[in-house]
C-alpha cells in the first residue's frame, strides 16, 4: 500500500510547504474579514446586485475551501475551520444577542442563505458518508436506542478522559472553560426552535427540558449563570463568544449541525435522537471535568456548573429516552431510524470535538 507520508527532499522544500500553509491561512483570514464586512453592510443584497465584485475574494476562498475540505481525499483543517466559522456567523443571526439592532439588518439576506445552503449541502454529504445509513434502517429502533443509551450512560474511561481526570493542569482547566464557554453561555437556546406546534406529551417534555436549562425562568438558576461563575472565579471573560477564536472547527461543526436540525422541521427526529445522546452521555463527561477540578482543589464556584449538570442531565437523559425518543419511534415507525441517525451522528461528532478540545488543551499547556 502506498504510504501517505510526505518526505521532503531538502529543507528548502519544507520551508516552501510551510510558506504555502501560512499563505492559505492568511487568505482564509482575509476572506473571513471580508465576509464580516459584508454582514455589516446596509442592504447587502442590493449592493451585491450593483457590484458583485465586493464579494469576489470571499467567494474565491469559499470555493477553494469547499474543494479542500469535502472533495479531496485528504481533509484540510484550515478549510474546515474557515467553512465552519463562516457557517456559524450566518447561523448565529437566528438568535438574539442583545446587541446593536443593526447587526440583524441582513438576517434574511438571500445571499447569506445561498452561502449557508452551499456549505451545508457539501458538508452534510461529507458527514453522512461516515455513517452506515442503510444498516440503521434495518434495526429495531426502540431496542437500538435502549441499548445505545445503556452503553453511553457510564462508558469506560477513554484515554482523553483519563488525561482530563489525572493530568490536566489548572492552566488546561482554564483553557477547557474558555472553549466550553462557547456553548455554556448560551446553552439550550436552539432547543426553542422545535417547541412550537401541536400540544402533546412529547412537546411538553421538551418544554420541561428547556425550562430547567433556563433555571425555570430565574437568571440566578440558569445554567449559563453557573458557567459564568466558573469563568469569573478565574478572572476570565464572561461574555458569550468571548473565546471564539479558540474554538476548534470540530466544536463549531456540532453547533452548526444543531442549528441545521432545529431549523428544519423535516429533521425533527434526527434532532431529538441527537438530543437524547447529548443528555444521556453528558453526565459522564461532566464527571471527568468535576474530578479534574476536585484534584486541582479548586473552589466550589469553579466547578458548580458540572455538579448541577450531572444531577439534571441524568434526569433529562431518562426523559429524552423514555418520553421523547421512544415515543417518537412509535409515532413515526417508517421514519424512526432517523432517531438513530441523529443519535449516532451526535456521538460521532461529539467524540471528534472532544478529541479536538483535548488536543487544544495539550497545546495550551
Coordinates of C-alpha atoms in Angstrom, one line a residue:
X1 CA 0.0 0.0 0.0
X2 CA 1.3 3.4 -0.9
X3 CA 2.4 5.5 2.0
X4 CA 0.7 8.9 2.7
X5 CA 3.9 10.1 4.4
X6 CA 5.4 13.1 2.6
X7 CA 9.3 13.1 2.8
X8 CA 10.8 16.4 2.0
X9 CA 14.0 16.1 -0.1
X10 CA 15.6 19.2 1.4
X11 CA 15.0 21.9 3.9
X12 CA 14.0 24.3 1.2
X13 CA 11.1 22.2 0.2
X14 CA 9.9 22.0 3.8
X15 CA 10.2 25.8 4.1
X16 CA 8.2 26.3 0.9
X17 CA 5.4 24.0 2.1
X18 CA 5.2 25.9 5.4
X19 CA 5.0 29.1 3.5
X20 CA 2.1 27.7 1.4
X21 CA 0.2 26.7 4.5
X22 CA 0.8 30.1 6.1
X23 CA -0.4 31.8 2.9
X24 CA -3.5 29.7 2.8
X25 CA -4.3 30.6 6.4
X26 CA -3.8 34.3 5.7
X27 CA -6.1 34.1 2.7
X28 CA -8.8 32.4 4.7
X29 CA -8.4 35.0 7.5
X30 CA -8.6 37.9 5.0
X31 CA -11.7 36.3 3.3
X32 CA -13.4 36.0 6.7
X33 CA -12.7 39.6 7.4
X34 CA -14.3 40.5 4.1
X35 CA -17.3 38.4 5.0
X36 CA -17.7 40.2 8.3
X37 CA -17.7 43.4 6.3
X38 CA -20.4 42.0 4.1
X39 CA -22.5 41.1 7.1
X40 CA -22.4 44.7 8.4
X41 CA -23.4 46.3 5.1
X42 CA -26.8 48.1 4.7
X43 CA -28.9 46.4 2.1
X44 CA -26.3 43.7 1.4
X45 CA -28.3 42.0 -1.4
X46 CA -28.8 45.3 -3.3
X47 CA -25.2 46.3 -3.0
X48 CA -24.1 42.9 -4.4
X49 CA -26.5 43.2 -7.3
X50 CA -25.0 46.5 -8.1
X51 CA -21.4 45.5 -7.6
X52 CA -20.8 41.7 -7.3
X53 CA -17.0 42.2 -7.1
X54 CA -17.2 43.3 -3.4
X55 CA -17.6 39.6 -2.5
X56 CA -15.1 38.2 -5.0
X57 CA -12.3 37.5 -2.6
X58 CA -14.6 35.8 -0.1
X59 CA -16.3 33.7 -2.8
X60 CA -12.9 32.5 -4.2
X61 CA -11.8 31.4 -0.7
X62 CA -15.2 29.7 -0.2
X63 CA -14.8 27.7 -3.4
X64 CA -11.2 26.8 -2.6
X65 CA -12.1 25.7 1.0
X66 CA -15.0 23.5 -0.1
X67 CA -12.8 21.6 -2.5
X68 CA -10.1 21.2 0.1
X69 CA -12.5 20.1 2.9
X70 CA -15.0 17.9 1.2
X71 CA -13.8 16.9 -2.3
X72 CA -10.2 15.8 -1.6
X73 CA -9.0 12.5 -0.2
X74 CA -7.1 14.4 2.4
X75 CA -9.1 16.9 4.5
X76 CA -7.7 20.3 5.1
X77 CA -8.0 21.5 8.7
X78 CA -7.8 25.2 7.8
X79 CA -10.5 24.8 5.2
X80 CA -12.8 23.1 7.7
X81 CA -12.1 25.9 10.2
X82 CA -12.9 28.6 7.7
X83 CA -16.1 27.0 6.5
X84 CA -17.5 26.3 10.0
X85 CA -16.7 29.8 11.1
X86 CA -18.5 31.3 8.1
X87 CA -21.4 29.0 8.6
X88 CA -21.6 29.9 12.3
X89 CA -21.5 33.6 11.6
X90 CA -24.6 33.1 9.4
X91 CA -26.4 30.8 11.8
X92 CA -25.9 33.0 14.9
X93 CA -28.2 35.5 13.3
X94 CA -31.1 33.2 14.2
X95 CA -30.5 34.0 17.9
X96 CA -30.8 37.4 19.6
X97 CA -27.7 38.6 21.3
X98 CA -29.0 41.8 23.0
X99 CA -26.6 43.9 20.9
X100 CA -26.9 46.6 18.2
X101 CA -30.1 46.0 16.3
X102 CA -28.4 47.0 13.1
X103 CA -26.4 43.8 13.3
X104 CA -29.5 42.0 12.2
X105 CA -30.2 44.0 9.0
X106 CA -29.2 41.1 6.8
X107 CA -30.7 38.3 8.7
X108 CA -33.0 37.4 5.8
X109 CA -30.4 38.1 3.1
X110 CA -30.8 35.8 0.1
X111 CA -27.0 36.0 -0.5
X112 CA -26.3 34.8 3.1
X113 CA -28.9 32.0 2.7
X114 CA -27.2 30.9 -0.5
X115 CA -23.8 30.8 1.1
X116 CA -25.3 28.8 4.0
X117 CA -27.0 26.3 1.7
X118 CA -23.9 25.9 -0.4
X119 CA -21.7 25.0 2.6
X120 CA -24.3 22.8 4.3
X121 CA -25.0 20.7 1.1
X122 CA -21.4 19.7 0.7
X123 CA -20.7 19.4 4.4
X124 CA -23.7 17.3 5.2
X125 CA -22.9 14.9 2.3
X126 CA -19.4 14.6 3.8
X127 CA -20.8 13.9 7.3
X128 CA -23.4 11.4 6.1
X129 CA -20.7 9.4 4.2
X130 CA -19.2 8.5 7.6
X131 CA -22.5 6.8 8.8
X132 CA -23.8 3.4 7.5
X133 CA -27.4 4.7 7.0
X134 CA -28.6 1.5 5.3
X135 CA -27.6 -0.5 8.3
X136 CA -29.5 1.9 10.6
X137 CA -32.7 1.4 8.6
X138 CA -32.7 -2.3 9.3
X139 CA -32.5 -2.1 13.1
X140 CA -35.3 -2.4 15.7
X141 CA -35.2 1.3 16.6
X142 CA -36.6 1.1 20.1
X143 CA -34.2 -1.7 21.1
X144 CA -31.3 0.0 19.5
X145 CA -32.0 3.3 21.3
X146 CA -32.3 1.5 24.7
X147 CA -29.0 -0.4 24.1
X148 CA -27.2 2.7 23.0
X149 CA -28.4 4.7 26.0
X150 CA -27.4 2.0 28.4
X151 CA -23.9 1.8 27.0
X152 CA -23.4 5.6 26.9
X153 CA -24.6 6.3 30.3
X154 CA -21.5 5.0 32.1
X155 CA -18.9 4.3 29.4
X156 CA -15.4 3.1 30.2
X157 CA -12.8 5.8 30.6
X158 CA -11.1 6.8 27.4
X159 CA -7.5 8.0 27.1
X160 CA -8.8 11.6 26.8
X161 CA -11.0 11.1 29.9
X162 CA -8.0 9.8 31.9
X163 CA -5.9 12.7 30.8
X164 CA -8.6 15.2 31.9
X165 CA -9.1 13.4 35.2
X166 CA -5.5 12.7 36.1
X167 CA -3.1 15.0 34.2
X168 CA -4.7 18.3 33.1
X169 CA -3.2 21.3 34.9
X170 CA -5.1 24.4 36.2
X171 CA -4.0 26.2 33.0
X172 CA -5.5 23.4 31.0
X173 CA -8.7 23.6 33.0
X174 CA -9.0 27.3 32.2
X175 CA -8.5 26.6 28.6
X176 CA -11.3 24.0 28.8
X177 CA -13.6 26.6 30.3
X178 CA -12.7 29.1 27.6
X179 CA -13.7 26.7 24.8
X180 CA -16.6 25.4 26.8
X181 CA -18.0 28.9 27.3
X182 CA -18.8 29.0 23.6
X183 CA -21.8 26.6 24.4
X184 CA -22.1 27.1 28.1
X185 CA -23.0 30.8 28.0
X186 CA -25.9 30.3 25.5
X187 CA -26.9 26.8 26.5
X188 CA -30.2 25.4 25.3
X189 CA -31.0 28.4 23.1
X190 CA -31.5 26.4 19.9
X191 CA -34.0 24.0 21.6
X192 CA -36.7 26.7 21.4
X193 CA -36.9 26.1 17.6
X194 CA -38.6 22.7 18.0
X195 CA -41.1 23.6 20.6
X196 CA -43.9 25.3 18.6
X197 CA -46.7 23.3 17.2
X198 CA -49.4 20.8 18.3
X199 CA -49.5 20.1 22.0
X200 CA -48.7 16.6 23.2
X201 CA -46.7 14.7 25.8
X202 CA -43.5 14.8 23.6
X203 CA -43.7 18.6 23.2
X204 CA -44.4 19.1 27.0
X205 CA -41.3 17.0 27.9
X206 CA -39.1 19.1 25.6
X207 CA -40.5 22.2 27.2
X208 CA -39.6 20.8 30.6
X209 CA -36.0 20.3 29.5
X210 CA -35.8 23.8 28.1
X211 CA -37.3 25.3 31.3
X212 CA -34.7 23.5 33.5
X213 CA -31.9 24.6 31.3
X214 CA -33.2 28.2 31.8
X215 CA -33.5 27.8 35.6
X216 CA -37.3 27.8 35.3
X217 CA -37.2 31.5 34.4
X218 CA -34.8 32.6 37.2
X219 CA -31.5 34.0 35.9
X220 CA -29.7 33.1 39.1
X221 CA -30.6 29.4 38.4
X222 CA -30.0 29.4 34.7
X223 CA -27.2 27.0 33.7
X224 CA -25.3 29.7 31.8
X225 CA -25.1 31.7 35.1
X226 CA -23.2 28.8 36.7
X227 CA -20.8 28.7 33.8
X228 CA -20.2 32.4 34.0
X229 CA -19.4 32.0 37.7
X230 CA -16.8 29.4 36.9
X231 CA -15.2 31.9 34.4
X232 CA -15.4 34.7 36.9
X233 CA -13.6 32.7 39.5
X234 CA -10.5 32.8 37.3
X235 CA -11.0 36.4 36.2
X236 CA -11.9 35.2 32.7
X237 CA -14.2 36.8 30.1
X238 CA -17.8 36.0 30.8
X239 CA -19.2 37.5 27.6
X240 CA -20.7 35.0 25.1
X241 CA -18.3 34.2 22.2
X242 CA -15.5 35.8 24.2
X243 CA -13.2 33.0 23.2
X244 CA -14.5 32.3 19.8
X245 CA -11.0 32.2 18.2
X246 CA -10.0 29.3 20.5
X247 CA -12.9 27.1 19.4
X248 CA -11.8 24.2 17.2
X249 CA -13.8 23.7 14.0
X250 CA -15.0 20.3 15.3
X251 CA -16.8 22.1 18.1
X252 CA -18.2 24.7 15.7
X253 CA -19.5 21.8 13.5
X254 CA -21.5 20.4 16.4
X255 CA -23.2 23.8 16.9
X256 CA -23.8 24.3 13.2
X257 CA -25.3 20.8 12.9
X258 CA -27.6 21.7 15.8
X259 CA -28.7 24.9 14.0
X260 CA -29.5 22.9 10.9
X261 CA -31.5 20.1 12.6
X262 CA -33.5 22.5 14.8
X263 CA -34.2 24.9 11.9
X264 CA -35.6 22.3 9.6
X265 CA -38.7 20.5 10.9
X266 CA -38.0 17.6 8.5
X267 CA -35.0 16.8 10.7
X268 CA -37.1 16.8 13.9
X269 CA -36.4 13.1 14.5
X270 CA -32.7 13.5 13.9
X271 CA -32.5 16.4 16.3
X272 CA -34.3 14.5 19.1
X273 CA -32.1 11.5 18.6
X274 CA -29.1 13.8 18.9
X275 CA -30.5 15.5 22.0
X276 CA -31.2 12.1 23.5
X277 CA -27.5 11.1 23.2
X278 CA -26.4 14.6 24.4
X279 CA -28.4 14.3 27.6
X280 CA -27.7 10.7 28.2
X281 CA -23.9 11.0 27.7
X282 CA -23.4 14.4 29.2
X283 CA -23.0 13.4 32.9
X284 CA -20.1 11.1 32.1
X285 CA -18.2 13.9 30.5
X286 CA -19.1 16.4 33.3
X287 CA -17.9 13.8 35.9
X288 CA -14.4 13.9 34.2
X289 CA -14.3 17.7 34.5
X290 CA -15.6 17.7 38.1
X291 CA -12.9 15.1 39.0
X292 CA -10.2 17.3 37.5
X293 CA -11.4 20.4 39.4
X294 CA -11.5 18.4 42.7
X295 CA -8.0 17.0 42.1
X296 CA -6.8 20.6 41.5
X297 CA -8.5 21.6 44.7
X298 CA -10.5 24.4 43.0
X299 CA -13.3 26.3 44.7
X300 CA -17.0 25.3 44.6
X301 CA -17.7 28.2 42.3
X302 CA -15.1 27.0 39.8
X303 CA -16.9 23.7 39.4
X304 CA -20.5 24.4 40.2
X305 CA -21.8 24.0 36.6
X306 CA -20.6 20.4 36.4
X307 CA -22.3 19.4 39.6
X308 CA -25.6 21.0 38.5
X309 CA -25.4 19.3 35.1
X310 CA -24.6 15.8 36.4
X311 CA -27.8 15.9 38.5
X312 CA -30.1 17.5 36.0
X313 CA -28.9 15.8 32.8
X314 CA -29.2 12.3 34.4
X315 CA -32.9 13.2 34.7
X316 CA -33.0 14.8 31.3
X317 CA -31.5 11.7 29.7
X318 CA -34.3 9.5 31.1
X319 CA -36.9 12.0 29.9
X320 CA -35.4 12.1 26.4
X321 CA -35.2 8.4 26.0
X322 CA -38.5 7.3 27.6
X323 CA -40.8 10.2 26.9
X324 CA -39.4 11.6 23.6
X325 CA -37.2 9.2 21.6
X326 CA -39.2 6.0 22.2
X327 CA -42.5 7.8 21.9
X328 CA -41.4 9.3 18.5
X329 CA -40.3 5.8 17.4
X330 CA -43.9 4.6 17.9
X331 CA -45.5 7.7 16.3
X332 CA -43.3 7.5 13.2
X333 CA -42.5 3.8 12.6
X334 CA -41.4 4.3 9.0
X335 CA -39.0 7.1 9.8
X336 CA -37.9 6.1 13.3
X337 CA -34.5 5.1 12.0
X338 CA -33.8 8.9 11.7
X339 CA -33.7 9.0 15.5
X340 CA -30.7 6.5 15.4
X341 CA -29.1 8.6 12.7
X342 CA -29.3 11.7 14.9
X343 CA -28.1 9.8 17.9
X344 CA -25.1 8.3 16.1
X345 CA -24.1 11.5 14.4
X346 CA -24.2 13.4 17.6
X347 CA -22.0 10.8 19.2
X348 CA -19.6 10.7 16.3
X349 CA -19.3 14.5 16.0
X350 CA -19.2 14.9 19.8
X351 CA -16.3 12.4 20.1
X352 CA -14.5 14.2 17.3
X353 CA -15.0 17.6 19.1
X354 CA -13.9 16.2 22.4
X355 CA -10.6 14.9 20.9
X356 CA -10.0 18.3 19.3
X357 CA -10.6 20.1 22.7
X358 CA -8.1 17.8 24.4
X359 CA -5.5 18.4 21.7
X360 CA -6.1 22.2 22.1
X361 CA -5.6 21.8 25.9
X362 CA -2.4 19.9 25.5
X363 CA -1.0 22.5 23.1
X364 CA -2.0 25.3 25.5
X365 CA -0.3 23.6 28.4

